Coordinates of C-alpha atoms in Angstrom, one line a residue:
X150 CA 23.4 -7.6 -4.4
X151 CA 24.4 -11.3 -4.4
X152 CA 22.4 -14.0 -2.7
X153 CA 22.4 -13.8 1.1
X154 CA 23.9 -16.6 3.0
X155 CA 22.9 -17.7 6.5
X156 CA 25.2 -19.5 9.0
X157 CA 22.8 -22.3 10.1
X158 CA 24.9 -23.6 13.0
X159 CA 24.4 -20.5 15.0
X160 CA 20.9 -20.6 16.6
X161 CA 21.0 -17.5 18.8
X162 CA 22.4 -13.9 18.6
X163 CA 25.9 -13.4 19.7
X164 CA 26.4 -12.3 23.4
X165 CA 27.9 -8.9 24.2
X166 CA 31.3 -10.4 24.8
X167 CA 31.2 -12.4 21.6
X168 CA 30.2 -9.3 19.6
X169 CA 33.1 -7.4 21.0
X170 CA 35.5 -10.2 20.0
X171 CA 34.1 -10.5 16.5
X172 CA 36.7 -10.5 13.7
X173 CA 34.2 -9.2 11.2
X174 CA 34.6 -5.4 11.0
X175 CA 31.1 -4.7 9.9
X176 CA 29.3 -7.2 12.2
X177 CA 26.3 -5.5 13.8
X178 CA 23.3 -6.4 16.0
X179 CA 19.9 -5.6 14.5
X180 CA 17.8 -3.5 16.8
X181 CA 14.4 -3.1 15.2
X182 CA 12.4 -2.8 12.0
X183 CA 11.7 0.8 10.9
X184 CA 9.3 2.2 8.4
X185 CA 10.5 1.8 4.9
X186 CA 11.3 -2.0 4.8
X187 CA 14.7 -1.9 6.5
X188 CA 16.0 -2.5 10.0
X189 CA 18.0 -0.2 12.2
X190 CA 21.5 -1.1 13.5
X191 CA 24.4 1.0 14.9
X192 CA 27.9 0.8 13.5
X193 CA 30.8 2.8 15.0
X194 CA 28.2 5.0 16.7
X195 CA 26.2 5.8 13.6
X196 CA 22.8 4.5 12.5
X197 CA 22.7 2.2 9.4
X198 CA 19.7 0.6 7.8
X199 CA 19.8 -2.9 6.4
X200 CA 17.2 -5.0 4.4
X201 CA 16.1 -8.6 4.9
X202 CA 17.1 -8.9 8.5
X203 CA 15.2 -9.5 11.8
X204 CA 15.5 -7.8 15.2
X205 CA 18.0 -9.6 17.4
X206 CA 20.0 -11.0 14.6
X207 CA 23.8 -10.5 14.2
X208 CA 24.7 -9.8 10.6
X209 CA 27.6 -8.6 8.4
X210 CA 26.8 -5.6 6.3
X211 CA 28.3 -4.0 3.3
X212 CA 28.3 -0.4 4.4
X213 CA 28.6 2.2 1.6
X214 CA 28.3 5.9 1.8
X215 CA 25.2 7.2 3.5
X216 CA 22.8 5.4 5.8
X217 CA 21.8 2.4 3.7
X218 CA 23.8 -0.9 3.9
X219 CA 23.7 -4.2 2.0
X220 CA 23.2 -7.5 3.7
X221 CA 26.2 -9.8 3.2
X222 CA 25.6 -12.6 5.7
X223 CA 23.5 -13.5 8.6
X224 CA 25.9 -14.6 11.4
X225 CA 23.3 -15.4 14.0
X226 CA 19.8 -15.9 12.8
X227 CA 16.6 -15.2 14.7
X228 CA 14.5 -18.2 15.6
X229 CA 11.7 -16.3 13.9
X230 CA 13.4 -16.4 10.5
X231 CA 11.6 -18.5 7.9
X232 CA 12.3 -19.6 4.3
X233 CA 10.8 -17.1 1.8
X234 CA 8.1 -18.4 -0.4
X235 CA 9.5 -16.7 -3.5
X236 CA 12.9 -17.5 -5.1
X237 CA 13.2 -13.8 -6.2
X238 CA 13.0 -12.4 -2.7
X239 CA 16.0 -10.1 -2.0
X240 CA 16.4 -9.5 -5.7
X241 CA 12.9 -8.2 -6.7
X242 CA 12.1 -4.9 -5.1
X243 CA 8.5 -5.7 -4.4
X244 CA 8.6 -7.5 -1.0
X245 CA 10.5 -6.8 2.2
X246 CA 9.3 -9.2 4.8
X247 CA 9.1 -12.7 3.3
X248 CA 11.8 -13.9 5.7
X249 CA 9.4 -13.4 8.7
X250 CA 6.3 -15.2 9.8
X251 CA 3.1 -13.3 9.0
X252 CA 2.1 -12.9 12.7
X253 CA 5.5 -11.4 13.3
X254 CA 5.0 -8.9 10.4
X255 CA 1.7 -7.8 11.9
X256 CA 3.1 -7.2 15.4
X257 CA 6.1 -5.2 14.1
X258 CA 3.8 -3.1 11.9
X259 CA 1.8 -2.1 14.9
X260 CA 5.1 -1.1 16.6
X261 CA 6.1 0.9 13.6
X262 CA 2.8 2.7 13.5
X263 CA 3.1 3.7 17.1
X264 CA 6.7 4.9 16.5
X265 CA 5.7 7.0 13.5
X266 CA 3.0 8.6 15.6
X267 CA 5.4 9.4 18.4
X268 CA 8.4 10.4 16.2
X269 CA 6.6 12.5 13.5
X270 CA 3.5 13.6 15.3
X271 CA 4.7 13.7 18.9
X272 CA 1.6 11.6 19.7
X273 CA 1.9 9.0 22.5
X274 CA -1.0 6.8 21.6
X275 CA -1.4 4.1 24.3
X276 CA -4.7 2.6 23.2
X277 CA -5.2 -0.7 21.5
X278 CA -4.5 -0.8 17.7
X279 CA -6.7 -3.5 16.2
X280 CA -5.3 -5.3 13.2
X281 CA -7.4 -6.5 10.3
X282 CA -5.7 -9.0 8.0
X283 CA -6.3 -11.6 5.3
X284 CA -4.4 -14.3 3.5
X285 CA -0.7 -13.2 3.3
X286 CA -0.2 -14.5 -0.2
X287 CA -2.2 -14.4 -3.5
X288 CA -3.9 -11.1 -2.5
X289 CA -2.9 -8.6 -5.2
X290 CA -5.3 -7.8 -8.0
X291 CA -3.1 -5.2 -9.6
X292 CA 0.6 -5.0 -10.5
X293 CA 3.0 -3.1 -12.7
X294 CA 5.4 -5.0 -14.9
X295 CA 8.5 -3.7 -16.7
X296 CA 9.7 -5.0 -20.0
X297 CA 13.2 -5.1 -21.4
X298 CA 15.1 -7.4 -23.9
X299 CA 12.1 -9.6 -24.4
X300 CA 11.7 -10.2 -20.7
X301 CA 9.0 -9.1 -18.2
X302 CA 9.3 -8.6 -14.5
X303 CA 9.8 -6.2 -11.6
X304 CA 12.6 -3.7 -10.9
X305 CA 15.2 -4.4 -8.2
X306 CA 14.9 -2.1 -5.2
X307 CA 16.2 1.4 -5.7
X308 CA 17.3 0.4 -9.2
X309 CA 16.2 0.3 -12.9
X310 CA 17.6 -3.2 -13.2
X311 CA 14.9 -5.7 -14.4
X312 CA 14.3 -8.8 -12.4
X313 CA 12.6 -11.2 -14.8
X314 CA 9.7 -13.2 -13.4
X315 CA 9.7 -16.6 -15.1
X316 CA 7.1 -18.3 -12.8
X317 CA 4.4 -17.1 -10.6
X318 CA 4.5 -14.2 -8.1
X319 CA 3.4 -15.5 -4.7
X320 CA 1.6 -12.3 -3.6
X321 CA -0.4 -12.0 -6.9
X322 CA -3.8 -13.5 -7.4
X323 CA -4.3 -16.5 -9.6
X324 CA -5.8 -14.6 -12.5
X325 CA -3.1 -11.9 -12.3
X326 CA -0.4 -14.7 -12.5
X327 CA -2.2 -16.2 -15.4
X328 CA -2.3 -12.8 -17.1
X329 CA 1.5 -12.4 -16.5
X330 CA 2.2 -15.8 -18.0
X331 CA 0.1 -14.9 -21.1
X332 CA 1.9 -11.6 -21.4
X333 CA 5.3 -13.4 -21.1
X334 CA 4.3 -15.7 -24.0
X335 CA 3.3 -12.7 -26.2
X336 CA 6.7 -11.1 -25.9
X337 CA 8.1 -13.4 -28.5
X338 CA 5.2 -12.7 -30.9
X339 CA 5.8 -10.2 -33.7
X340 CA 2.6 -8.5 -32.8
X341 CA 3.9 -7.3 -29.4
X342 CA 4.9 -3.6 -29.6
X343 CA 8.6 -3.3 -28.8
X344 CA 8.1 0.3 -27.9
X345 CA 6.1 -0.6 -24.7
X346 CA 8.4 -0.6 -21.6
X347 CA 5.9 -1.1 -18.8
X348 CA 2.4 -2.4 -18.3
X349 CA -0.1 -2.4 -15.5
X350 CA -2.5 -5.3 -15.2
X351 CA -5.7 -5.2 -13.1
X352 CA -8.2 -8.1 -12.6
X353 CA -11.4 -9.0 -10.9
X354 CA -10.4 -12.7 -11.2
X355 CA -12.5 -13.0 -14.4
X356 CA -11.7 -10.0 -16.6
X357 CA -8.3 -8.3 -17.0
X358 CA -7.5 -4.8 -17.8
X359 CA -4.1 -4.0 -19.3
X360 CA -2.7 -0.5 -19.6
X361 CA 0.6 0.6 -21.1
X362 CA 2.3 2.9 -18.5
X363 CA 5.6 3.6 -20.4
X364 CA 5.7 3.6 -24.2
X365 CA 7.5 5.5 -26.9
X366 CA 4.3 6.2 -28.8
X367 CA 0.5 5.5 -28.4
X368 CA -0.5 1.8 -28.2
X369 CA -3.2 0.7 -30.7
X370 CA -6.5 -0.6 -29.4
X371 CA -5.8 -3.8 -31.4
X372 CA -3.0 -4.6 -28.9
X373 CA -5.4 -4.5 -26.0
X374 CA -8.0 -6.6 -27.9
X375 CA -5.3 -9.2 -28.6
X376 CA -4.5 -9.3 -24.9
X377 CA -8.2 -9.8 -24.1
X378 CA -8.2 -6.6 -22.1
X379 CA -11.5 -5.0 -21.2
X380 CA -11.7 -1.2 -21.2
X381 CA -13.2 -1.0 -17.7
X382 CA -13.4 -3.7 -15.1
X383 CA -16.6 -4.3 -13.1
X384 CA -15.5 -5.1 -9.6
X385 CA -18.3 -6.7 -7.5
X386 CA -18.7 -6.3 -3.8
X387 CA -21.5 -6.9 -1.3
X388 CA -22.3 -3.2 -1.3
X389 CA -22.1 -2.5 -5.1
X390 CA -20.4 -3.2 -8.3
X391 CA -17.7 -0.7 -9.2
X392 CA -16.7 0.3 -12.7
X393 CA -12.9 0.8 -12.6
X394 CA -11.4 2.5 -15.7
X395 CA -7.6 2.3 -16.6
X396 CA -6.7 5.5 -14.8
X397 CA -8.9 5.1 -11.8
X398 CA -7.6 3.9 -8.4
X399 CA -9.0 0.8 -6.7
X400 CA -7.7 -1.1 -3.7
X401 CA -5.3 -3.9 -4.6
X402 CA -6.0 -6.5 -1.8
X403 CA -8.8 -8.6 -3.1
X404 CA -9.5 -10.1 0.3
X405 CA -9.7 -6.9 2.4
X406 CA -11.8 -4.5 0.3
X407 CA -15.0 -5.1 2.2
X408 CA -13.3 -5.3 5.7
X409 CA -11.6 -2.0 4.9
X410 CA -15.0 -0.3 4.2
X411 CA -16.7 -1.9 7.2
X412 CA -13.9 -0.7 9.5
X413 CA -13.8 2.8 8.1
X414 CA -17.5 3.4 8.3
X415 CA -17.9 1.9 11.8
X416 CA -20.1 4.3 13.8
X417 CA -20.7 6.6 10.9
X418 CA -24.3 8.1 11.0
X419 CA -26.1 11.3 10.6
X420 CA -27.7 13.5 7.9
X421 CA -24.7 14.8 5.9
X422 CA -21.4 13.1 5.0
X423 CA -18.4 14.3 3.0
X424 CA -16.3 11.7 1.1
X425 CA -13.0 13.4 0.3
X426 CA -10.7 11.9 -2.4
X427 CA -13.7 9.7 -3.3
X428 CA -12.2 7.7 -6.2
X429 CA -14.7 5.5 -7.9
X430 CA -17.0 5.5 -4.9
X431 CA -15.7 2.7 -2.7
X432 CA -16.8 4.6 0.4
X433 CA -19.4 6.9 -1.1
X434 CA -21.8 4.2 -2.2
X435 CA -22.1 2.6 1.3
X436 CA -22.2 6.1 2.8
X437 CA -25.2 6.9 0.6
X438 CA -27.1 4.1 2.2
X439 CA -26.4 5.6 5.7
X440 CA -26.8 9.3 5.2
X441 CA -29.5 11.5 3.6
X442 CA -26.9 13.7 1.9
X443 CA -23.5 12.6 0.6
X444 CA -21.1 14.9 -1.2
X445 CA -18.3 12.9 -2.9
X446 CA -15.2 15.0 -4.0
X447 CA -12.8 13.6 -6.6
X448 CA -10.5 15.5 -8.9
X449 CA -9.4 12.7 -11.3
X450 CA -11.6 12.9 -14.4
X451 CA -11.6 9.1 -15.0
X452 CA -12.4 8.2 -11.4
X453 CA -15.1 11.0 -11.2
X454 CA -16.8 9.5 -14.3
X455 CA -16.6 6.0 -12.8
X456 CA -18.1 7.4 -9.5
X457 CA -21.1 8.9 -11.3
X458 CA -21.7 5.7 -13.2
X459 CA -21.4 3.5 -10.1
X460 CA -23.8 5.7 -8.2
X461 CA -26.3 5.6 -11.0
X462 CA -26.1 1.9 -11.4
X463 CA -26.7 1.4 -7.7
X464 CA -29.6 3.8 -7.9
X465 CA -28.1 6.0 -5.2
X466 CA -28.5 9.7 -5.0
X467 CA -25.4 11.7 -4.1
X468 CA -23.7 15.0 -5.0
X469 CA -20.4 14.5 -6.9
X470 CA -17.9 17.3 -7.1
X471 CA -15.1 17.1 -9.7
X472 CA -12.6 19.3 -7.9
X473 CA -9.5 19.1 -5.8
X474 CA -10.3 18.8 -2.1
X475 CA -8.2 21.9 -1.4
X476 CA -10.4 23.9 -3.8
X477 CA -13.8 22.5 -2.8
X478 CA -13.6 22.8 1.0
X479 CA -13.3 26.6 1.2
X480 CA -16.6 26.8 -0.8
X481 CA -18.4 24.5 1.6
X482 CA -20.2 26.2 4.6
X483 CA -22.3 23.5 6.2
X484 CA -21.0 21.5 9.1
X485 CA -21.2 17.8 8.1
X486 CA -22.0 15.1 10.6
X487 CA -19.2 12.9 9.2
X488 CA -16.1 13.3 7.0
X489 CA -14.3 10.3 5.4
X490 CA -10.9 11.2 3.9
X491 CA -8.9 8.7 1.9
X492 CA -6.0 11.0 0.7
X493 CA -3.0 9.9 -1.4
X494 CA 0.3 9.2 0.2
X495 CA 1.1 12.9 0.7
X496 CA -1.8 13.1 3.2
X497 CA -4.2 15.9 3.9
X498 CA -1.8 18.8 4.3
X499 CA -2.1 22.1 6.2
X500 CA -4.7 23.7 3.9
X501 CA -7.2 20.7 4.1
X502 CA -6.7 20.3 7.8
X503 CA -7.4 24.0 8.3
X504 CA -10.7 23.7 6.4
X505 CA -11.7 20.6 8.4
X506 CA -11.0 22.6 11.6
X507 CA -13.2 25.4 10.3
X508 CA -16.1 23.1 9.4
X509 CA -15.7 21.2 12.8
X510 CA -17.6 18.0 12.0
X511 CA -18.2 15.9 15.1
X512 CA -16.5 12.9 13.5
X513 CA -13.6 12.5 11.0
X514 CA -12.2 9.2 9.7
X515 CA -8.9 9.2 7.8
X516 CA -7.9 6.2 5.7
X517 CA -4.1 6.6 5.4
X518 CA -1.6 4.7 3.4
X519 CA 1.4 6.4 5.0
X520 CA 1.9 6.5 8.8
X521 CA 4.3 9.4 8.6
X522 CA 1.9 11.8 6.8
X523 CA -0.9 10.5 9.0
X524 CA 1.0 11.4 12.1
X525 CA 1.7 14.9 10.7
X526 CA -2.0 15.4 9.9
X527 CA -3.2 14.1 13.3
X528 CA -0.9 16.5 15.1
X529 CA -2.3 19.4 13.0
X530 CA -5.9 18.4 13.9
X531 CA -5.7 19.9 17.3
X532 CA -9.4 20.1 17.8
X533 CA -9.8 16.3 17.6
X534 CA -8.8 13.2 19.6
X535 CA -8.2 9.7 18.4
X536 CA -11.1 7.4 19.3
X537 CA -9.8 4.3 17.5
X538 CA -6.9 3.2 15.4
X539 CA -7.1 0.2 13.1
X540 CA -4.3 -1.2 11.1
X541 CA -5.5 -2.8 7.8
X542 CA -2.7 -4.9 6.4
X543 CA -3.4 -4.4 2.7
X544 CA 0.1 -5.2 1.7
X545 CA 1.5 -8.4 3.4
X546 CA 5.2 -9.2 2.9
X547 CA 5.9 -5.5 2.4
X548 CA 6.5 -2.5 4.7
X549 CA 3.4 -0.7 3.5
X550 CA 0.4 -0.5 5.9
X551 CA -3.0 1.1 5.8
X552 CA -4.4 2.9 8.9
X553 CA -7.9 3.9 9.8
X554 CA -7.9 6.8 12.3
X555 CA -11.3 7.5 13.7
X556 CA -11.4 10.9 15.3
X557 CA -14.0 12.7 17.5
X558 CA -14.2 16.4 18.2
X559 CA -12.7 17.4 21.5
X560 CA -9.2 17.7 23.0

């Protein structure tokens, strides 16, 4: 897609009569943002989705087959539109919302969350949705970079085309940007393995951890030593230091790790707690300070090892289960006082929900990275009602959002 142009002498959306007299055949009015990073419009009676636009704008689209359209030109810009902080915006596939003020992004994400609950789960949630946010730039501590023809960068949206990053990425942390610049310099060095096609870099703002994601053959340890990569990163928080190995998951927003945990564990108390999809113990460690018995369930071998190390270093006693949640829950008979579930994007699913209904804990908190699968799971949890919803904006400038759903037993 070419660079988008904006007609600056039009300060307000076209009126209804002006729209009907438009000479541009694919001129449309943008209705609203929808989940997935695009906005909804209607053209000749059918729905189309367009990127990089704002509600209320009139735009010209390149409509191809299917539902997705390309933005050609903004004919009437919204007064909310701002200059993106990154010159690669609209080219790189990483960000979707840099053309909107951050407060605008947050408000629309709340609307999108409500719509997903209503459309997917048939849930009309009218209560307040609190938002927790941090700085909208410089937040990422982890990123994946692709390498081709001696260049490093990101992929364009829905494409395998490399968009080289020659400067800094505005949403990445200072140390991550420094690591990117160092890696860019290494590309011209004969020691750089040409068979590596993508890398992930993770940092605690002091150490970095590099990991080859795509390579034609195994990468020697000497490459990582040359890059100054540590085998495991120690990530310090106020409630513990977490060892994070290369194949272990850890939250990517360096500003919101502690607020995320505080919000998720609000009101959590009792004797026994289950931490499902426990990872390296981000929730399990603080849970072990609140509950007499904590059972942390994690299927990934790398994350499970990190979890055990992190619990031992913090001198916390908990039971760790290296198992899939789907396999563990049917073997568990006790009714816990509290369940914390932080599932992958696919959500809990029918089998896990059925086991939670069987166990009938008085309180369940779901930490979800996908509002659609969250809505599906909440609809299945018929024995529970939503006590509180909190939107944690872990991914500013993108359509992604994290939701904490706090549930209590009862219809």
